[in-house]
PDB file of C-alpha atoms and ligand atoms in Angstrom:
ATOM      1  CA  MET A   1     146.057 128.685 159.647  1.00 88.00           C
ATOM      2  CA  ALA A   2     144.676 131.937 161.210  1.00 94.00           C
ATOM      3  CA  TYR A   3     143.174 131.419 164.300  1.00 97.00           C
ATOM      4  CA  GLN A   4     139.919 132.859 165.349  1.00 97.00           C
ATOM      5  CA  ASN A   5     138.792 130.948 168.774  1.00 98.00           C
ATOM      6  CA  ILE A   6     142.311 130.904 170.550  1.00 98.00           C
ATOM      7  CA  ILE A   7     145.388 132.942 171.023  1.00 98.00           C
ATOM      8  CA  VAL A   8     148.777 131.175 170.374  1.00 98.00           C
ATOM      9  CA  GLU A   9     151.973 132.638 172.170  1.00 98.00           C
ATOM     10  CA  THR A  10     155.223 130.777 172.972  1.00 98.00           C
ATOM     11  CA  HIS A  11     156.531 131.756 175.965  1.00 98.00           C
ATOM     12  CA  GLY A  12     160.867 130.816 176.091  1.00 98.00           C
ATOM     13  CA  LYS A  13     159.697 127.062 175.233  1.00 98.00           C
ATOM     14  CA  VAL A  14     156.268 127.188 176.674  1.00 98.00           C
ATOM     15  CA  GLY A  15     153.711 127.002 173.734  1.00 98.00           C
ATOM     16  CA  LEU A  16     150.745 128.874 175.123  1.00 98.00           C
ATOM     17  CA  VAL A  17     146.555 128.333 173.717  1.00 98.00           C
ATOM     18  CA  THR A  18     144.367 130.697 175.271  1.00 98.00           C
ATOM     19  CA  LEU A  19     140.826 129.517 174.351  1.00 98.00           C
ATOM     20  CA  ASN A  20     138.993 133.308 173.008  1.00 98.00           C
ATOM     21  CA  ARG A  21     135.317 133.120 172.833  1.00 98.00           C
ATOM     22  CA  PRO A  22     134.272 134.990 175.131  1.00 97.00           C
ATOM     23  CA  GLN A  23     130.827 135.268 174.258  1.00 97.00           C
ATOM     24  CA  ALA A  24     130.448 132.117 174.766  1.00 98.00           C
ATOM     25  CA  LEU A  25     132.483 131.302 177.825  1.00 98.00           C
ATOM     26  CA  ASN A  26     134.679 129.500 175.551  1.00 98.00           C
ATOM     27  CA  ALA A  27     132.071 126.555 174.365  1.00 98.00           C
ATOM     28  CA  LEU A  28     133.738 124.470 172.341  1.00 97.00           C
ATOM     29  CA  ASN A  29     132.486 124.204 168.626  1.00 95.00           C
ATOM     30  CA  GLU A  30     134.057 122.267 165.866  1.00 92.00           C
ATOM     31  CA  ALA A  31     136.239 125.605 164.533  1.00 95.00           C
ATOM     32  CA  LEU A  32     137.499 126.319 167.993  1.00 96.00           C
ATOM     33  CA  ILE A  33     138.711 122.320 168.084  1.00 96.00           C
ATOM     34  CA  THR A  34     139.861 122.441 164.427  1.00 95.00           C
ATOM     35  CA  GLU A  35     142.283 125.315 165.574  1.00 97.00           C
ATOM     36  CA  MET A  36     143.296 124.351 168.713  1.00 97.00           C
ATOM     37  CA  ASN A  37     144.316 120.567 167.175  1.00 97.00           C
ATOM     38  CA  ASP A  38     146.513 122.997 164.968  1.00 97.00           C
ATOM     39  CA  ALA A  39     148.192 124.871 167.330  1.00 98.00           C
ATOM     40  CA  LEU A  40     148.985 121.756 169.658  1.00 97.00           C
ATOM     41  CA  ALA A  41     150.188 119.687 166.182  1.00 97.00           C
ATOM     42  CA  GLY A  42     152.590 123.173 165.705  1.00 97.00           C
ATOM     43  CA  PHE A  43     153.808 122.861 169.776  1.00 98.00           C
ATOM     44  CA  GLU A  44     154.592 118.911 169.104  1.00 97.00           C
ATOM     45  CA  SER A  45     156.383 119.267 166.057  1.00 97.00           C
ATOM     46  CA  ASN A  46     158.617 122.140 167.276  1.00 97.00           C
ATOM     47  CA  PRO A  47     161.502 120.909 168.952  1.00 97.00           C
ATOM     48  CA  ASP A  48     161.793 124.033 170.933  1.00 97.00           C
ATOM     49  CA  VAL A  49     159.214 123.936 172.877  1.00 98.00           C
ATOM     50  CA  GLY A  50     158.947 121.253 175.909  1.00 98.00           C
ATOM     51  CA  CYS A  51     155.560 121.827 177.237  1.00 98.00           C
ATOM     52  CA  THR A  52     152.054 123.346 176.437  1.00 98.00           C
ATOM     53  CA  ILE A  53     149.423 125.379 178.127  1.00 98.00           C
ATOM     54  CA  ILE A  54     146.085 125.059 177.638  1.00 98.00           C
ATOM     55  CA  THR A  55     143.759 127.985 179.389  1.00 98.00           C
ATOM     56  CA  GLY A  56     140.289 130.301 179.137  1.00 98.00           C
ATOM     57  CA  SER A  57     139.612 133.514 180.485  1.00 98.00           C
ATOM     58  CA  GLU A  58     139.108 134.162 184.160  1.00 97.00           C
ATOM     59  CA  LYS A  59     134.933 133.545 183.666  1.00 98.00           C
ATOM     60  CA  ALA A  60     135.247 130.083 181.965  1.00 98.00           C
ATOM     61  CA  PHE A  61     137.681 127.601 180.799  1.00 98.00           C
ATOM     62  CA  ALA A  62     135.446 126.570 178.728  1.00 98.00           C
ATOM     63  CA  ALA A  63     131.656 125.878 179.504  1.00 98.00           C
ATOM     64  CA  GLY A  64     131.129 122.590 177.495  1.00 97.00           C
ATOM     65  CA  ALA A  65     130.813 121.767 173.394  1.00 96.00           C
ATOM     66  CA  ASP A  66     128.453 124.790 171.572  1.00 97.00           C
ATOM     67  CA  VAL A  67     125.309 123.294 172.467  1.00 97.00           C
ATOM     68  CA  LYS A  68     124.073 125.474 170.050  1.00 96.00           C
ATOM     69  CA  GLU A  69     126.057 123.758 167.345  1.00 93.00           C
ATOM     70  CA  MET A  70     124.966 120.658 168.374  1.00 92.00           C
ATOM     71  CA  ALA A  71     121.463 120.870 168.862  1.00 92.00           C
ATOM     72  CA  GLU A  72     120.418 119.940 165.740  1.00 90.00           C
ATOM     73  CA  LYS A  73     122.445 117.081 164.890  1.00 88.00           C
ATOM     74  CA  THR A  74     121.001 113.947 163.790  1.00 90.00           C
ATOM     75  CA  TYR A  75     122.464 111.003 164.541  1.00 89.00           C
ATOM     76  CA  VAL A  76     123.268 109.379 160.734  1.00 89.00           C
ATOM     77  CA  ALA A  77     124.671 112.761 159.752  1.00 85.00           C
ATOM     78  CA  SER A  78     127.018 112.635 162.633  1.00 84.00           C
ATOM     79  CA  TYR A  79     128.266 109.611 162.240  1.00 84.00           C
ATOM     80  CA  LEU A  80     129.018 110.298 158.718  1.00 86.00           C
ATOM     81  CA  GLY A  81     130.439 113.281 158.806  1.00 79.00           C
ATOM     82  CA  LYS A  82     132.444 111.806 161.872  1.00 72.00           C
ATOM     83  CA  PHE A  83     130.851 114.683 164.145  1.00 71.00           C
ATOM     84  CA  LEU A  84     133.490 115.394 166.561  1.00 69.00           C
ATOM     85  CA  ASP A  85     136.110 113.941 165.160  1.00 77.00           C
ATOM     86  CA  GLY A  86     139.065 116.039 166.391  1.00 89.00           C
ATOM     87  CA  TRP A  87     138.033 116.065 170.151  1.00 90.00           C
ATOM     88  CA  THR A  88     139.947 113.684 171.768  1.00 88.00           C
ATOM     89  CA  ARG A  89     143.905 114.412 170.033  1.00 92.00           C
ATOM     90  CA  ILE A  90     144.800 116.193 172.539  1.00 95.00           C
ATOM     91  CA  SER A  91     145.222 113.259 174.608  1.00 94.00           C
ATOM     92  CA  GLU A  92     147.902 111.703 171.937  1.00 94.00           C
ATOM     93  CA  THR A  93     150.174 114.779 172.697  1.00 97.00           C
ATOM     94  CA  ARG A  94     153.157 113.037 173.422  1.00 97.00           C
ATOM     95  CA  LYS A  95     154.592 116.561 174.854  1.00 98.00           C
ATOM     96  CA  PRO A  96     153.240 117.457 178.587  1.00 98.00           C
ATOM     97  CA  VAL A  97     150.190 120.014 178.264  1.00 98.00           C
ATOM     98  CA  ILE A  98     148.905 121.784 181.360  1.00 98.00           C
ATOM     99  CA  ALA A  99     145.244 122.802 181.584  1.00 98.00           C
ATOM    100  CA  ALA A 100     145.128 126.253 183.306  1.00 98.00           C
ATOM    101  CA  VAL A 101     141.797 126.092 184.488  1.00 98.00           C
ATOM    102  CA  SER A 102     139.501 129.014 185.840  1.00 98.00           C
ATOM    103  CA  GLY A 103     135.687 129.402 186.291  1.00 98.00           C
ATOM    104  CA  PHE A 104     133.606 127.495 184.222  1.00 98.00           C
ATOM    105  CA  CYS A 105     134.841 124.036 182.964  1.00 98.00           C
ATOM    106  CA  LEU A 106     132.105 121.835 181.959  1.00 98.00           C
ATOM    107  CA  GLY A 107     130.837 119.168 179.776  1.00 98.00           C
ATOM    108  CA  GLY A 108     133.488 118.864 177.107  1.00 98.00           C
ATOM    109  CA  GLY A 109     135.351 121.522 179.023  1.00 98.00           C
ATOM    110  CA  LEU A 110     136.327 119.276 181.684  1.00 98.00           C
ATOM    111  CA  GLU A 111     136.491 116.233 179.652  1.00 98.00           C
ATOM    112  CA  LEU A 112     138.947 118.367 177.252  1.00 98.00           C
ATOM    113  CA  ALA A 113     141.176 119.644 181.001  1.00 98.00           C
ATOM    114  CA  MET A 114     141.204 115.143 181.913  1.00 98.00           C
ATOM    115  CA  MET A 115     142.952 114.884 178.586  1.00 98.00           C
ATOM    116  CA  CYS A 116     145.725 116.767 179.664  1.00 98.00           C
ATOM    117  CA  ASP A 117     148.413 115.970 182.088  1.00 98.00           C
ATOM    118  CA  ILE A 118     147.728 118.452 184.994  1.00 98.00           C
ATOM    119  CA  ILE A 119     145.041 120.213 185.959  1.00 98.00           C
ATOM    120  CA  ILE A 120     145.993 123.526 187.775  1.00 98.00           C
ATOM    121  CA  ALA A 121     143.076 125.436 188.917  1.00 98.00           C
ATOM    122  CA  SER A 122     142.082 128.830 190.957  1.00 98.00           C
ATOM    123  CA  GLU A 123     140.418 129.337 193.634  1.00 98.00           C
ATOM    124  CA  THR A 124     136.831 130.340 191.021  1.00 98.00           C
ATOM    125  CA  ALA A 125     137.319 127.310 188.951  1.00 98.00           C
ATOM    126  CA  ARG A 126     133.910 125.314 188.996  1.00 98.00           C
ATOM    127  CA  PHE A 127     133.860 121.683 187.509  1.00 98.00           C
ATOM    128  CA  ALA A 128     131.004 119.594 186.546  1.00 98.00           C
ATOM    129  CA  LEU A 129     129.970 117.622 183.878  1.00 98.00           C
ATOM    130  CA  PRO A 130     126.207 118.554 183.386  1.00 98.00           C
ATOM    131  CA  GLU A 131     125.471 116.890 179.629  1.00 98.00           C
ATOM    132  CA  ILE A 132     122.944 114.625 181.778  1.00 98.00           C
ATOM    133  CA  THR A 133     120.536 117.805 182.459  1.00 98.00           C
ATOM    134  CA  LEU A 134     120.601 117.993 178.549  1.00 98.00           C
ATOM    135  CA  GLY A 135     119.069 114.580 178.033  1.00 97.00           C
ATOM    136  CA  ILE A 136     122.292 112.960 176.673  1.00 97.00           C
ATOM    137  CA  MET A 137     125.605 111.891 178.820  1.00 98.00           C
ATOM    138  CA  PRO A 138     129.508 112.773 178.542  1.00 97.00           C
ATOM    139  CA  GLY A 139     130.484 111.618 175.077  1.00 94.00           C
ATOM    140  CA  ALA A 140     134.817 113.206 175.011  1.00 95.00           C
ATOM    141  CA  GLY A 141     135.679 110.113 177.504  1.00 95.00           C
ATOM    142  CA  GLY A 142     133.944 111.828 180.654  1.00 98.00           C
ATOM    143  CA  THR A 143     132.769 108.486 181.838  1.00 98.00           C
ATOM    144  CA  GLN A 144     136.129 106.697 181.951  1.00 97.00           C
ATOM    145  CA  ARG A 145     138.484 109.321 182.849  1.00 97.00           C
ATOM    146  CA  LEU A 146     136.525 110.844 185.953  1.00 98.00           C
ATOM    147  CA  PRO A 147     136.314 108.068 188.016  1.00 98.00           C
ATOM    148  CA  ARG A 148     139.869 107.112 187.242  1.00 97.00           C
ATOM    149  CA  PHE A 149     140.624 110.535 188.555  1.00 97.00           C
ATOM    150  CA  ILE A 150     137.895 110.519 191.964  1.00 98.00           C
ATOM    151  CA  GLY A 151     136.672 107.543 192.105  1.00 98.00           C
ATOM    152  CA  LYS A 152     133.299 106.170 191.016  1.00 98.00           C
ATOM    153  CA  ALA A 153     131.610 107.281 194.238  1.00 98.00           C
ATOM    154  CA  LYS A 154     131.942 110.928 192.990  1.00 98.00           C
ATOM    155  CA  ALA A 155     132.036 110.559 189.303  1.00 98.00           C
ATOM    156  CA  MET A 156     128.807 109.236 189.908  1.00 98.00           C
ATOM    157  CA  ASP A 157     127.328 111.710 191.777  1.00 98.00           C
ATOM    158  CA  LEU A 158     128.761 114.125 189.563  1.00 98.00           C
ATOM    159  CA  ILE A 159     127.440 112.490 185.927  1.00 98.00           C
ATOM    160  CA  LEU A 160     124.060 111.238 187.149  1.00 98.00           C
ATOM    161  CA  THR A 161     123.588 114.920 189.586  1.00 98.00           C
ATOM    162  CA  GLY A 162     125.105 117.238 187.181  1.00 98.00           C
ATOM    163  CA  ARG A 163     126.330 119.100 189.882  1.00 98.00           C
ATOM    164  CA  MET A 164     129.451 121.722 190.191  1.00 98.00           C
ATOM    165  CA  MET A 165     132.314 120.638 192.204  1.00 98.00           C
ATOM    166  CA  ASP A 166     134.250 123.933 193.277  1.00 98.00           C
ATOM    167  CA  ALA A 167     138.102 123.618 193.404  1.00 98.00           C
ATOM    168  CA  ALA A 168     138.967 123.351 196.706  1.00 98.00           C
ATOM    169  CA  GLU A 169     136.365 119.633 196.402  1.00 98.00           C
ATOM    170  CA  ALA A 170     138.774 119.090 193.366  1.00 98.00           C
ATOM    171  CA  GLU A 171     142.013 119.100 195.024  1.00 98.00           C
ATOM    172  CA  ARG A 172     140.486 117.038 197.455  1.00 98.00           C
ATOM    173  CA  SER A 173     139.434 114.461 195.165  1.00 98.00           C
ATOM    174  CA  GLY A 174     142.534 114.345 193.405  1.00 98.00           C
ATOM    175  CA  LEU A 175     140.855 115.762 189.962  1.00 98.00           C
ATOM    176  CA  VAL A 176     143.231 119.075 189.978  1.00 98.00           C
ATOM    177  CA  ALA A 177     147.099 118.982 191.235  1.00 98.00           C
ATOM    178  CA  ARG A 178     147.120 122.661 192.492  1.00 98.00           C
ATOM    179  CA  VAL A 179     144.724 125.143 193.726  1.00 98.00           C
ATOM    180  CA  VAL A 180     145.820 129.096 193.501  1.00 98.00           C
ATOM    181  CA  ALA A 181     144.356 132.704 193.438  1.00 98.00           C
ATOM    182  CA  PRO A 182     142.840 133.673 190.017  1.00 97.00           C
ATOM    183  CA  GLU A 183     145.665 135.952 189.809  1.00 97.00           C
ATOM    184  CA  LYS A 184     148.326 133.648 190.449  1.00 98.00           C
ATOM    185  CA  LEU A 185     147.285 131.269 187.938  1.00 98.00           C
ATOM    186  CA  LEU A 186     148.627 131.568 184.367  1.00 98.00           C
ATOM    187  CA  ASP A 187     152.469 132.378 186.207  1.00 98.00           C
ATOM    188  CA  GLU A 188     151.748 129.164 188.748  1.00 98.00           C
ATOM    189  CA  ALA A 189     151.206 127.653 184.958  1.00 98.00           C
ATOM    190  CA  LEU A 190     154.137 129.051 183.115  1.00 98.00           C
ATOM    191  CA  ALA A 191     156.318 128.443 185.889  1.00 98.00           C
ATOM    192  CA  ALA A 192     155.421 125.016 186.283  1.00 98.00           C
ATOM    193  CA  ALA A 193     155.449 124.113 182.473  1.00 98.00           C
ATOM    194  CA  ALA A 194     158.868 126.056 182.154  1.00 98.00           C
ATOM    195  CA  LYS A 195     160.501 123.513 184.609  1.00 98.00           C
ATOM    196  CA  ILE A 196     159.081 120.597 182.387  1.00 98.00           C
ATOM    197  CA  ALA A 197     160.386 122.402 179.128  1.00 98.00           C
ATOM    198  CA  SER A 198     163.606 122.971 180.696  1.00 98.00           C
ATOM    199  CA  TYR A 199     164.150 118.851 181.371  1.00 98.00           C
ATOM    200  CA  SER A 200     165.604 116.706 178.842  1.00 98.00           C
ATOM    201  CA  GLN A 201     162.170 116.671 176.193  1.00 98.00           C
ATOM    202  CA  PRO A 202     163.235 112.759 175.906  1.00 97.00           C
ATOM    203  CA  ILE A 203     162.857 111.775 179.016  1.00 98.00           C
ATOM    204  CA  VAL A 204     160.207 113.940 180.065  1.00 98.00           C
ATOM    205  CA  MET A 205     157.670 112.505 177.140  1.00 98.00           C
ATOM    206  CA  MET A 206     159.140 108.994 178.346  1.00 98.00           C
ATOM    207  CA  ALA A 207     157.833 109.710 181.766  1.00 98.00           C
ATOM    208  CA  LYS A 208     154.589 110.820 180.645  1.00 98.00           C
ATOM    209  CA  GLU A 209     154.049 107.711 178.773  1.00 98.00           C
ATOM    210  CA  THR A 210     154.749 105.666 181.400  1.00 98.00           C
ATOM    211  CA  VAL A 211     152.780 107.259 183.868  1.00 97.00           C
ATOM    212  CA  ASN A 212     149.878 107.048 181.178  1.00 96.00           C
ATOM    213  CA  ARG A 213     150.515 103.474 181.161  1.00 96.00           C
ATOM    214  CA  ALA A 214     148.908 103.030 184.232  1.00 95.00           C
ATOM    215  CA  GLN A 215     145.979 103.921 183.640  1.00 90.00           C
ATOM    216  CA  GLU A 216     145.617 101.189 180.626  1.00 91.00           C
ATOM    217  CA  THR A 217     147.686  98.022 182.408  1.00 96.00           C
ATOM    218  CA  SER A 218     147.826  95.999 185.169  1.00 97.00           C
ATOM    219  CA  LEU A 219     150.819  96.823 188.188  1.00 97.00           C
ATOM    220  CA  ALA A 220     153.136  94.229 185.918  1.00 98.00           C
ATOM    221  CA  GLU A 221     152.826  95.116 182.636  1.00 97.00           C
ATOM    222  CA  GLY A 222     153.236  98.540 183.784  1.00 98.00           C
ATOM    223  CA  ALA A 223     156.172  97.918 186.251  1.00 98.00           C
ATOM    224  CA  ARG A 224     157.481  95.769 183.109  1.00 98.00           C
ATOM    225  CA  PHE A 225     156.916  98.575 180.731  1.00 98.00           C
ATOM    226  CA  GLU A 226     158.392 101.346 182.926  1.00 98.00           C
ATOM    227  CA  ARG A 227     161.688  98.605 183.420  1.00 98.00           C
ATOM    228  CA  ARG A 228     162.214  98.921 179.638  1.00 97.00           C
ATOM    229  CA  LEU A 229     162.061 102.674 178.968  1.00 97.00           C
ATOM    230  CA  PHE A 230     164.084 103.444 182.270  1.00 98.00           C
ATOM    231  CA  LEU A 231     166.715 101.447 180.855  1.00 97.00           C
ATOM    232  CA  SER A 232     166.841 102.748 177.667  1.00 97.00           C
ATOM    233  CA  MET A 233     167.286 106.240 179.489  1.00 98.00           C
ATOM    234  CA  PHE A 234     170.678 105.181 180.092  1.00 98.00           C
ATOM    235  CA  ALA A 235     171.211 105.705 175.754  1.00 97.00           C
ATOM    236  CA  THR A 236     171.102 108.898 176.256  1.00 98.00           C
ATOM    237  CA  GLU A 237     173.423 112.220 176.770  1.00 98.00           C
ATOM    238  CA  ASP A 238     171.065 113.554 179.010  1.00 98.00           C
ATOM    239  CA  GLN A 239     171.181 110.796 181.193  1.00 98.00           C
ATOM    240  CA  LYS A 240     174.973 111.072 181.342  1.00 98.00           C
ATOM    241  CA  GLU A 241     175.085 114.871 181.708  1.00 98.00           C
ATOM    242  CA  GLY A 242     172.407 115.143 184.285  1.00 98.00           C
ATOM    243  CA  MET A 243     174.000 112.803 186.865  1.00 98.00           C
ATOM    244  CA  LYS A 244     177.384 113.929 185.624  1.00 98.00           C
ATOM    245  CA  ALA A 245     176.242 117.646 186.508  1.00 98.00           C
ATOM    246  CA  PHE A 246     174.661 116.584 189.624  1.00 98.00           C
ATOM    247  CA  ILE A 247     178.394 114.988 190.918  1.00 98.00           C
ATOM    248  CA  ALA A 248     180.065 118.621 189.865  1.00 98.00           C
ATOM    249  CA  LYS A 249     176.870 120.486 191.651  1.00 98.00           C
ATOM    250  CA  ARG A 250     176.467 122.757 188.292  1.00 98.00           C
ATOM    251  CA  LYS A 251     173.182 123.292 186.247  1.00 97.00           C
ATOM    252  CA  PRO A 252     172.799 119.840 183.774  1.00 97.00           C
ATOM    253  CA  ASP A 253     172.708 121.375 180.195  1.00 97.00           C
ATOM    254  CA  PHE A 254     170.265 119.003 178.531  1.00 98.00           C
ATOM    255  CA  ARG A 255     170.509 118.761 174.539  1.00 96.00           C
ATOM    256  CA  ASN A 256     167.618 116.311 174.151  1.00 96.00           C
ATOM    257  CA  ARG A 257     169.992 113.919 172.641  1.00 96.00           C
TER     258      ARG A 257
HETATM  259  N1  DAK B   1     127.276 125.831 174.535  1.00 96.89           N
HETATM  260  C1  DAK B   1     126.920 127.356 173.755  1.00 96.89           C
HETATM  261  N2  DAK B   1     127.344 128.232 174.101  1.00 96.89           N
HETATM  262  C2  DAK B   1     126.933 128.806 175.618  1.00 96.89           C
HETATM  263  C3  DAK B   1     127.679 127.162 176.413  1.00 96.89           C
HETATM  264  C4  DAK B   1     127.592 126.186 175.837  1.00 96.89           C
HETATM  265  N3  DAK B   1     127.829 124.992 176.397  1.00 96.89           N
HETATM  266  N4  DAK B   1     127.938 127.829 177.427  1.00 96.89           N
HETATM  267  C5  DAK B   1     126.857 129.033 177.745  1.00 96.89           C
HETATM  268  N5  DAK B   1     126.658 129.650 176.358  1.00 96.89           N
HETATM  269  C6  DAK B   1     126.187 130.994 176.096  1.00 96.89           C
HETATM  270  C7  DAK B   1     124.940 131.070 176.344  1.00 96.89           C
HETATM  271  O1  DAK B   1     124.341 130.363 175.803  1.00 96.89           O
HETATM  272  C8  DAK B   1     125.285 132.709 176.303  1.00 96.89           C
HETATM  273  O2  DAK B   1     125.240 133.145 175.372  1.00 96.89           O
HETATM  274  P1  DAK B   1     124.153 134.154 174.702  1.00 96.89           P
HETATM  275  O3  DAK B   1     122.621 133.685 175.535  1.00 96.89           O
HETATM  276  O4  DAK B   1     124.448 135.676 175.294  1.00 96.89           O
HETATM  277  O5  DAK B   1     123.941 134.639 173.509  1.00 96.89           O
HETATM  278  C9  DAK B   1     126.716 133.258 176.979  1.00 96.89           C
HETATM  279  O6  DAK B   1     127.316 132.138 176.764  1.00 96.89           O
HETATM  280  C10 DAK B   1     126.761 133.796 178.076  1.00 96.89           C
HETATM  281  O7  DAK B   1     125.858 132.082 179.097  1.00 96.89           O
HETATM  282  P2  DAK B   1     125.254 132.376 180.517  1.00 96.89           P
HETATM  283  O8  DAK B   1     124.363 133.640 179.789  1.00 96.89           O
HETATM  284  O9  DAK B   1     124.565 131.149 180.317  1.00 96.89           O
HETATM  285  O10 DAK B   1     125.935 132.771 181.431  1.00 96.89           O
HETATM  286  P3  DAK B   1     125.852 132.491 182.861  1.00 96.89           P
HETATM  287  O11 DAK B   1     126.502 133.089 183.732  1.00 96.89           O
HETATM  288  O12 DAK B   1     124.280 133.141 183.532  1.00 96.89           O
HETATM  289  O13 DAK B   1     125.988 130.977 183.229  1.00 96.89           O
HETATM  290  C11 DAK B   1     126.401 128.615 182.149  1.00 96.89           C
HETATM  291  C12 DAK B   1     126.893 130.362 183.210  1.00 96.89           C
HETATM  292  C13 DAK B   1     128.313 128.035 182.640  1.00 96.89           C
HETATM  293  C14 DAK B   1     126.377 128.146 184.122  1.00 96.89           C
HETATM  294  C15 DAK B   1     125.765 128.476 181.578  1.00 96.89           C
HETATM  295  O14 DAK B   1     125.840 129.302 180.310  1.00 96.89           O
HETATM  296  C16 DAK B   1     125.142 127.235 181.270  1.00 96.89           C
HETATM  297  O15 DAK B   1     124.872 126.158 181.886  1.00 96.89           O
HETATM  298  N6  DAK B   1     126.126 126.478 180.221  1.00 96.89           N
HETATM  299  C17 DAK B   1     126.368 125.543 179.826  1.00 96.89           C
HETATM  300  C18 DAK B   1     127.260 124.213 180.207  1.00 96.89           C
HETATM  301  C19 DAK B   1     126.841 123.127 179.701  1.00 96.89           C
HETATM  302  O16 DAK B   1     125.948 122.350 180.176  1.00 96.89           O
HETATM  303  N7  DAK B   1     127.775 122.022 179.671  1.00 96.89           N
HETATM  304  C20 DAK B   1     127.649 120.948 178.615  1.00 96.89           C
HETATM  305  C21 DAK B   1     127.736 120.881 177.321  1.00 96.89           C
HETATM  306  S1  DAK B   1     127.459 119.363 176.849  1.00 96.89           S
HETATM  307  C22 DAK B   1     131.547 114.708 171.981  1.00 96.89           C
HETATM  308  C23 DAK B   1     132.683 115.467 173.051  1.00 96.89           C
HETATM  309  C24 DAK B   1     132.008 116.320 174.009  1.00 96.89           C
HETATM  310  C25 DAK B   1     131.054 116.342 174.378  1.00 96.89           C
HETATM  311  C26 DAK B   1     130.188 115.289 173.720  1.00 96.89           C
HETATM  312  C27 DAK B   1     130.587 113.967 173.145  1.00 96.89           C
HETATM  313  N8  DAK B   1     132.364 113.600 171.061  1.00 96.89           N
HETATM  314  C28 DAK B   1     133.915 113.491 171.086  1.00 96.89           C
HETATM  315  C29 DAK B   1     131.652 112.229 170.763  1.00 96.89           C
HETATM  316  C30 DAK B   1     130.209 117.491 175.274  1.00 96.89           C
HETATM  317  C31 DAK B   1     129.082 117.798 175.042  1.00 96.89           C
HETATM  318  C32 DAK B   1     129.422 119.021 176.526  1.00 96.89           C
HETATM  319  O17 DAK B   1     130.014 119.730 176.534  1.00 96.89           O
END
């Protein structure tokens, strides 16, 4: 697929998707979502890629879904046409995805970032779910994921007022994992992604799956799930290699087996 709205690169074992609609502050239209899903599917099926980064520009990660594309939609046509159908596909990825966020990260842009596994923000990042100001509410998981990140009190505040939260508040609230200077954002994300990609791919994928299970189930069921996958790791060559390398004081050579 030829991409018009994103730029796709690989850096070693890291896949990089840069959202690229500068004229609309990377507003997410259907074409962009389709292209992003295609790129992610390519990285998912590429055994040489162990982690993906999604980023935007310095001014905007993404200013939300494309309001101009959405404005005249009707209910029945949208329902029949599976309006915004591909939006949550990123949450089904099995390899880790890092959102590297600078500037505006609003509405569907924040929902996209929250579907990633780690959010790294620049000091200039601004987060909001401003849908209420448009006469709608978040529709790509925002009302469900944001309270899980930052708790009900702050999620209600943000969703009902539509106000923006800066990077410092986002880090304090547990939405983002790290905040760095704007000029360091991509390097920081690339270094984190390269580290993740250097580990055993199946083990990383199992760790991601298990942490995500914590969001969906009881503590007891989650701990049982963890134990099952933990024990299964002793059937991998990479577990043997990782522990032998530690004992021999050398770097492990993980083979994803
Ligand atoms: N959509 C379309 N165009 C946008 C846009 C957006 N979300 N955000 C900005 N733009 C466009 C502007 O219209 C402007 O275009 P021109 O007028 O030059 O043609 C250009 O980008 C530059 O924007 P501004 O001139 O407004 O730039 P400023 O620096 O003055 O302001 C801003 C930046 C980010 C504060 C402002 O642009 C803004 O408030 N933008 C809208 C933010 C917003 O309301 N976002 C939420 C959209 S609703 C679902 C999936 C997703 C969703 C729902 C359901 N399902 C799966 C069911 C998501 C919904 C949303 O995200």
